[in-house]
């Protein structure tokens, strides 16, 4: 007995919230797969509705619509077996919220009918493990197999049965799992093991809607290859491409659909970030004689960052219908990288670069801006802001305020920091927003993750914009991306060396004069890593941990910055602690308030600001252990 | 056998993320209760850490800190039995996310030690039902009793045991439940029934951290009185006061702690929105001879809206350290209500009202602004924006843009709508933000829920501000609040009648001239209710439902607006559909983009924007059934 299964991987681009578009894509791919003599076509999890839809799941009209489109796919399954994800609704039951019961479901159809009801309460399979960390929200909307088992008074493993069907005259048994079901390490239930022990299983199929994060595909390959090798069952993983968002955070989906042999080798993988229909032959029942494995690419470096950021930006523009953008050009690294990226995505004729000097902007950065614009061949203009800023300062400080309780008048005073922020808002909310509207497009937010962490930005100023495509990159990653753009993407120095080499500065006062080497208060080679420990570490560090590591001499190792750095920056514990508290205060204080009103962030890392990093405006807190440690270090 | 139990309700104000402050409050209340001869003191759910903390639960340092403070409370329980909520950590196990295992736990302590380990795996009880709808996020962080049962291979009901202890020489048996455990209607598990069937139970105690929403306390009383009456067991409900937030949405907590007799009567309730320690005598074992019930107040009307909004605003200012505010005064209803509220909360000397006329602002609204300022006795100034707006239009349209591909120059054109938004941003991002910084405070966002729904606001313009205290009130509720402020709060006409009677208008062009009766495109008496159906209905309405109801003549009844209204507004289906699609497009299109960058919203309703109304920027969608209905109505 042997079957060379021709399986088509339907690595489709899913349009979230658009069952009409997605069904059209699926029907087209099914037809193409049929022509290529595939036995089976596999689509991603939630292929019909999309996965990240906010609370759209609460609209019964939308659910009925998804059901209808799902029926169309099932009806079109003549001559091919189709596996796909959709929401399944049990209108006779409710979820824990009292709304109609919804499942994140795996459908197996062939010749117009569904398979699997012989050994399961429904004619589809449902997700067992619902991720509820990071951006994931499955438990909010869907009823899991764990809850169903509890309700039915059954054991979870009783419900984890393979789906039996016949293909090309052979009976085969599918282990159908949905995304997180394949990542069971931290759960008490292990779906793959359970299904296999209810087997035998001939093929494991994991349909996913799995967002890209830097280095995640390396991990997928380790985990899935391990599962195939351990069970001895070939495994097909199908993931979608495209972008999806939950408002504040925008995720790219890399696809990277992959077939693993029962020995745990990668037999085939689709290219990332590209819709693809690929037919792969999988030797079922006799896994020995398959072709040698292929090596999937490493997905950790600058190339992956560029790929995700440019793909995500292009798709975000497309989905919001923005065809032209305005980028405020300061002569610094962030806006330069933003300008180069958008030019690459939209073409130079759709990118308007605006330099907005005040009296604090050096000739150096003004020239660098002009040079960058020239290298990119974009639309370019210079709109000085000094007159307008002077007018505002004059108006605010000269217009009397009346105290109506007694009729006395007084005047407001504009302090230097207030003036800095007036400049930043003048640039964004007055000039850029106005130009963008006149130009018929949006203006970009060029903030990076280091600034976002500590709110080193002005609300309605440089934090404004329709999209923050660099805001999940630490400053050192922005530099990496700049080098990559020059060397690999444009293959010439579009971002002038001077912009890469100059000290990072906001140039909002003479204290930030770049030509005197003055700039930002953030020491990126250290603070990038300190901030990362605050927000990205799975077990998030607080000042208590940082201070303990500092006292033990373990800090650089623990946060991953260059050895010897801490001693070279801080004279002693007093300076170290003052710096630590300064940034912790910013991160948990004003930083939160600013992020609440920040633009959508494009996710790259394992933890992006927004829906993946939920936070309350609760102010600054130090644990009692921190207070004790600090006191002992300072010798109080 | 009888015991007159003296139970102290510790309706404390919980400071979220501040175990130090909360523990201090608890220790003081314990001392006071001891002096008042209470046998027992009951604190709310999560009394030590607070409840809405975003992802702070991922900081092991914070968890250790909460444990330490919890130990201090347990140690202080000499001579009094203390019941309180805290996070409980099992450092030897993990949750589904691989992080350390956390429980939302109920501790019962007396004479320095914990009770309850005799019939439960831990010396505390844990929450069974984790709400995962609206703003609630329990499943993200905590391991439920349902999951624990699954892990231990036990039935849920086996784990739902009463806590046995001795008070005043009598053995009593407590049914300990946490918040949602008392709202089990939609769950397959009913904790109270299970505990009682493992009883007998002498007293049910529900510790909660339950946010206020309009009319919720009426519902609490129905649900809890029903439980006490049905089981025949007295029930004590203790809830905290204060505010807590999850960034985008700020919740007030009304407390309203209540004691129900075993007959389901309200024996006693604490006043809402006020920290209180009240000792109530509860006749255990012999419930018959208790005092007659009291009647808790209705919490649905304008008085409750005012109470919640003024309390929430006052606490939000306090928690963010903002002592002075700037309110932009347009002469319209929203800014007038905002000005009156802030004046009430902060006193007139800390509120600076700013009128910012352009050439489009009528003398009518300018005079009304001045009159309002005079009535409130605040600080007042007039900062005209026409010069600055003219300057911006001039600069943007006169500064040439160069196309660097060929060197050609062109100029931008400022269309009328672009000019409207330039005005709005000039007011907020230039004038108000600058004044607020100079004044040493924040400036307010006066947006209401109707505007927020359809994005009838300008980003970085009238949508800017540190806090949007009216953004969960429909326009008709803002008017209700205006009347209430005049009649009940100030007891004189502080908000001039003219402001209440004038047509609502943005006055950003001559097309919005109030003196000619021209104003907003939103017809509030109808659209308030249409928008409410889109966003507040538990099963959210889409155009499909609306159109169906319209066709069936059921629309007014279904959405709750005045009968006959729809026919009086729309000539026929074509006009009705054009209007429906216009606002649906705004609600699911630009409205989403704007809300992502909106300020924190104070929640009043059962569904506020922000964390309670999760949404993706996925664009506008119509179901296929809608398309069909529309086509049939239009006779296509």
PDB file of C-alpha atoms in Angstrom, chain B residues 245-346:
ATOM      1  CA  UNK B 245      -7.812  51.673  33.181  1.00  0.00           C
ATOM      2  CA  UNK B 246      -6.311  49.672  30.414  1.00  0.00           C
ATOM      3  CA  UNK B 247      -4.821  52.571  28.561  1.00  0.00           C
ATOM      4  CA  UNK B 248      -7.479  53.487  26.065  1.00  0.00           C
ATOM      5  CA  UNK B 249     -10.454  53.116  28.383  1.00  0.00           C
ATOM      6  CA  UNK B 250     -10.844  54.367  31.943  1.00  0.00           C
ATOM      7  CA  UNK B 251     -13.306  52.656  34.270  1.00  0.00           C
ATOM      8  CA  UNK B 252     -14.864  53.899  37.443  1.00  0.00           C
ATOM      9  CA  UNK B 253     -15.662  51.425  40.196  1.00  0.00           C
ATOM     10  CA  UNK B 254     -18.790  52.231  42.134  1.00  0.00           C
ATOM     11  CA  UNK B 255     -18.405  49.871  45.056  1.00  0.00           C
ATOM     12  CA  UNK B 256     -22.059  49.612  46.054  1.00  0.00           C
ATOM     13  CA  UNK B 257     -21.112  46.754  48.376  1.00  0.00           C
ATOM     14  CA  UNK B 258     -24.291  45.077  49.532  1.00  0.00           C
ATOM     15  CA  UNK B 259     -25.560  42.507  52.030  1.00  0.00           C
ATOM     16  CA  UNK B 260     -28.479  40.274  51.013  1.00  0.00           C
ATOM     17  CA  UNK B 261     -30.496  38.177  53.434  1.00  0.00           C
ATOM     18  CA  UNK B 262     -31.213  34.539  52.749  1.00  0.00           C
ATOM     19  CA  UNK B 263     -34.622  35.710  51.601  1.00  0.00           C
ATOM     20  CA  UNK B 264     -33.038  37.825  48.913  1.00  0.00           C
ATOM     21  CA  UNK B 265     -33.676  41.177  50.571  1.00  0.00           C
ATOM     22  CA  UNK B 266     -31.114  43.969  50.530  1.00  0.00           C
ATOM     23  CA  UNK B 267     -30.147  44.371  54.196  1.00  0.00           C
ATOM     24  CA  UNK B 268     -27.574  47.057  53.647  1.00  0.00           C
ATOM     25  CA  UNK B 269     -25.627  48.759  50.913  1.00  0.00           C
ATOM     26  CA  UNK B 270     -22.685  51.155  50.966  1.00  0.00           C
ATOM     27  CA  UNK B 271     -22.955  54.472  49.138  1.00  0.00           C
ATOM     28  CA  UNK B 272     -21.464  54.291  45.624  1.00  0.00           C
ATOM     29  CA  UNK B 273     -18.158  55.878  44.611  1.00  0.00           C
ATOM     30  CA  UNK B 274     -16.992  56.383  48.167  1.00  0.00           C
ATOM     31  CA  UNK B 275     -14.480  54.504  50.284  1.00  0.00           C
ATOM     32  CA  UNK B 276     -16.318  53.042  53.248  1.00  0.00           C
ATOM     33  CA  UNK B 277     -15.873  50.660  56.138  1.00  0.00           C
ATOM     34  CA  UNK B 278     -19.290  49.538  57.287  1.00  0.00           C
ATOM     35  CA  UNK B 279     -20.000  46.920  59.922  1.00  0.00           C
ATOM     36  CA  UNK B 280     -23.170  44.943  59.284  1.00  0.00           C
ATOM     37  CA  UNK B 281     -24.733  42.368  61.569  1.00  0.00           C
ATOM     38  CA  UNK B 282     -25.779  39.232  59.755  1.00  0.00           C
ATOM     39  CA  UNK B 283     -27.875  36.660  61.534  1.00  0.00           C
ATOM     40  CA  UNK B 284     -26.349  33.367  60.450  1.00  0.00           C
ATOM     41  CA  UNK B 285     -28.112  30.001  60.740  1.00  0.00           C
ATOM     42  CA  UNK B 286     -31.398  31.704  61.569  1.00  0.00           C
ATOM     43  CA  UNK B 287     -32.082  34.068  58.834  1.00  0.00           C
ATOM     44  CA  UNK B 288     -35.769  34.565  59.517  1.00  0.00           C
ATOM     45  CA  UNK B 289     -35.686  37.380  62.020  1.00  0.00           C
ATOM     46  CA  UNK B 290     -33.538  39.893  60.221  1.00  0.00           C
ATOM     47  CA  UNK B 291     -34.474  43.500  59.699  1.00  0.00           C
ATOM     48  CA  UNK B 292     -36.653  44.482  56.753  1.00  0.00           C
ATOM     49  CA  UNK B 293     -34.897  45.143  53.424  1.00  0.00           C
ATOM     50  CA  UNK B 294     -33.771  48.529  52.180  1.00  0.00           C
ATOM     51  CA  UNK B 295     -34.193  49.867  48.649  1.00  0.00           C
ATOM     52  CA  UNK B 296     -31.004  50.621  46.728  1.00  0.00           C
ATOM     53  CA  UNK B 297     -31.231  53.617  44.374  1.00  0.00           C
ATOM     54  CA  UNK B 298     -31.861  53.269  40.670  1.00  0.00           C
ATOM     55  CA  UNK B 299     -28.574  53.823  38.863  1.00  0.00           C
ATOM     56  CA  UNK B 300     -29.682  54.558  35.310  1.00  0.00           C
ATOM     57  CA  UNK B 301     -30.468  58.270  35.081  1.00  0.00           C
ATOM     58  CA  UNK B 302     -28.618  61.537  34.580  1.00  0.00           C
ATOM     59  CA  UNK B 303     -27.651  61.570  38.266  1.00  0.00           C
ATOM     60  CA  UNK B 304     -25.678  58.366  37.776  1.00  0.00           C
ATOM     61  CA  UNK B 305     -24.073  59.689  34.611  1.00  0.00           C
ATOM     62  CA  UNK B 306     -23.009  62.826  36.440  1.00  0.00           C
ATOM     63  CA  UNK B 307     -21.772  60.879  39.446  1.00  0.00           C
ATOM     64  CA  UNK B 308     -19.645  58.527  37.321  1.00  0.00           C
ATOM     65  CA  UNK B 309     -18.288  61.203  34.994  1.00  0.00           C
ATOM     66  CA  UNK B 310     -17.370  63.662  37.724  1.00  0.00           C
ATOM     67  CA  UNK B 311     -15.889  60.935  39.945  1.00  0.00           C
ATOM     68  CA  UNK B 312     -13.953  59.405  37.062  1.00  0.00           C
ATOM     69  CA  UNK B 313     -12.641  62.751  35.904  1.00  0.00           C
ATOM     70  CA  UNK B 314     -11.578  63.804  39.366  1.00  0.00           C
ATOM     71  CA  UNK B 315      -9.757  60.520  39.988  1.00  0.00           C
ATOM     72  CA  UNK B 316      -8.137  60.493  36.554  1.00  0.00           C
ATOM     73  CA  UNK B 317      -6.752  63.981  37.129  1.00  0.00           C
ATOM     74  CA  UNK B 318      -5.484  62.941  40.534  1.00  0.00           C
ATOM     75  CA  UNK B 319      -3.857  59.752  39.289  1.00  0.00           C
ATOM     76  CA  UNK B 320      -2.082  61.485  36.402  1.00  0.00           C
ATOM     77  CA  UNK B 321      -1.088  64.429  38.576  1.00  0.00           C
ATOM     78  CA  UNK B 322      -2.854  67.000  36.402  1.00  0.00           C
ATOM     79  CA  UNK B 323      -4.067  69.898  38.542  1.00  0.00           C
ATOM     80  CA  UNK B 324      -4.973  72.471  35.929  1.00  0.00           C
ATOM     81  CA  UNK B 325      -6.754  72.108  32.616  1.00  0.00           C
ATOM     82  CA  UNK B 326      -7.325  74.110  29.489  1.00  0.00           C
ATOM     83  CA  UNK B 327     -10.675  73.768  27.726  1.00  0.00           C
ATOM     84  CA  UNK B 328     -11.227  75.066  24.213  1.00  0.00           C
ATOM     85  CA  UNK B 329     -14.632  76.753  24.241  1.00  0.00           C
ATOM     86  CA  UNK B 330     -16.558  76.809  20.983  1.00  0.00           C
ATOM     87  CA  UNK B 331     -19.918  77.992  22.214  1.00  0.00           C
ATOM     88  CA  UNK B 332     -21.305  74.492  21.572  1.00  0.00           C
ATOM     89  CA  UNK B 333     -22.738  71.974  23.998  1.00  0.00           C
ATOM     90  CA  UNK B 334     -19.816  69.533  24.383  1.00  0.00           C
ATOM     91  CA  UNK B 335     -17.175  72.043  25.376  1.00  0.00           C
ATOM     92  CA  UNK B 336     -19.687  73.796  27.635  1.00  0.00           C
ATOM     93  CA  UNK B 337     -20.444  70.598  29.538  1.00  0.00           C
ATOM     94  CA  UNK B 338     -16.718  69.825  29.698  1.00  0.00           C
ATOM     95  CA  UNK B 339     -15.964  73.288  31.067  1.00  0.00           C
ATOM     96  CA  UNK B 340     -18.686  73.046  33.713  1.00  0.00           C
ATOM     97  CA  UNK B 341     -17.552  69.575  34.792  1.00  0.00           C
ATOM     98  CA  UNK B 342     -13.876  70.458  35.103  1.00  0.00           C
ATOM     99  CA  UNK B 343     -14.724  73.646  36.935  1.00  0.00           C
ATOM    100  CA  UNK B 344     -16.778  71.637  39.403  1.00  0.00           C
ATOM    101  CA  UNK B 345     -13.930  69.184  39.886  1.00  0.00           C
ATOM    102  CA  UNK B 346     -10.902  71.498  39.986  1.00  0.00           C
TER     103      UNK B 346
END
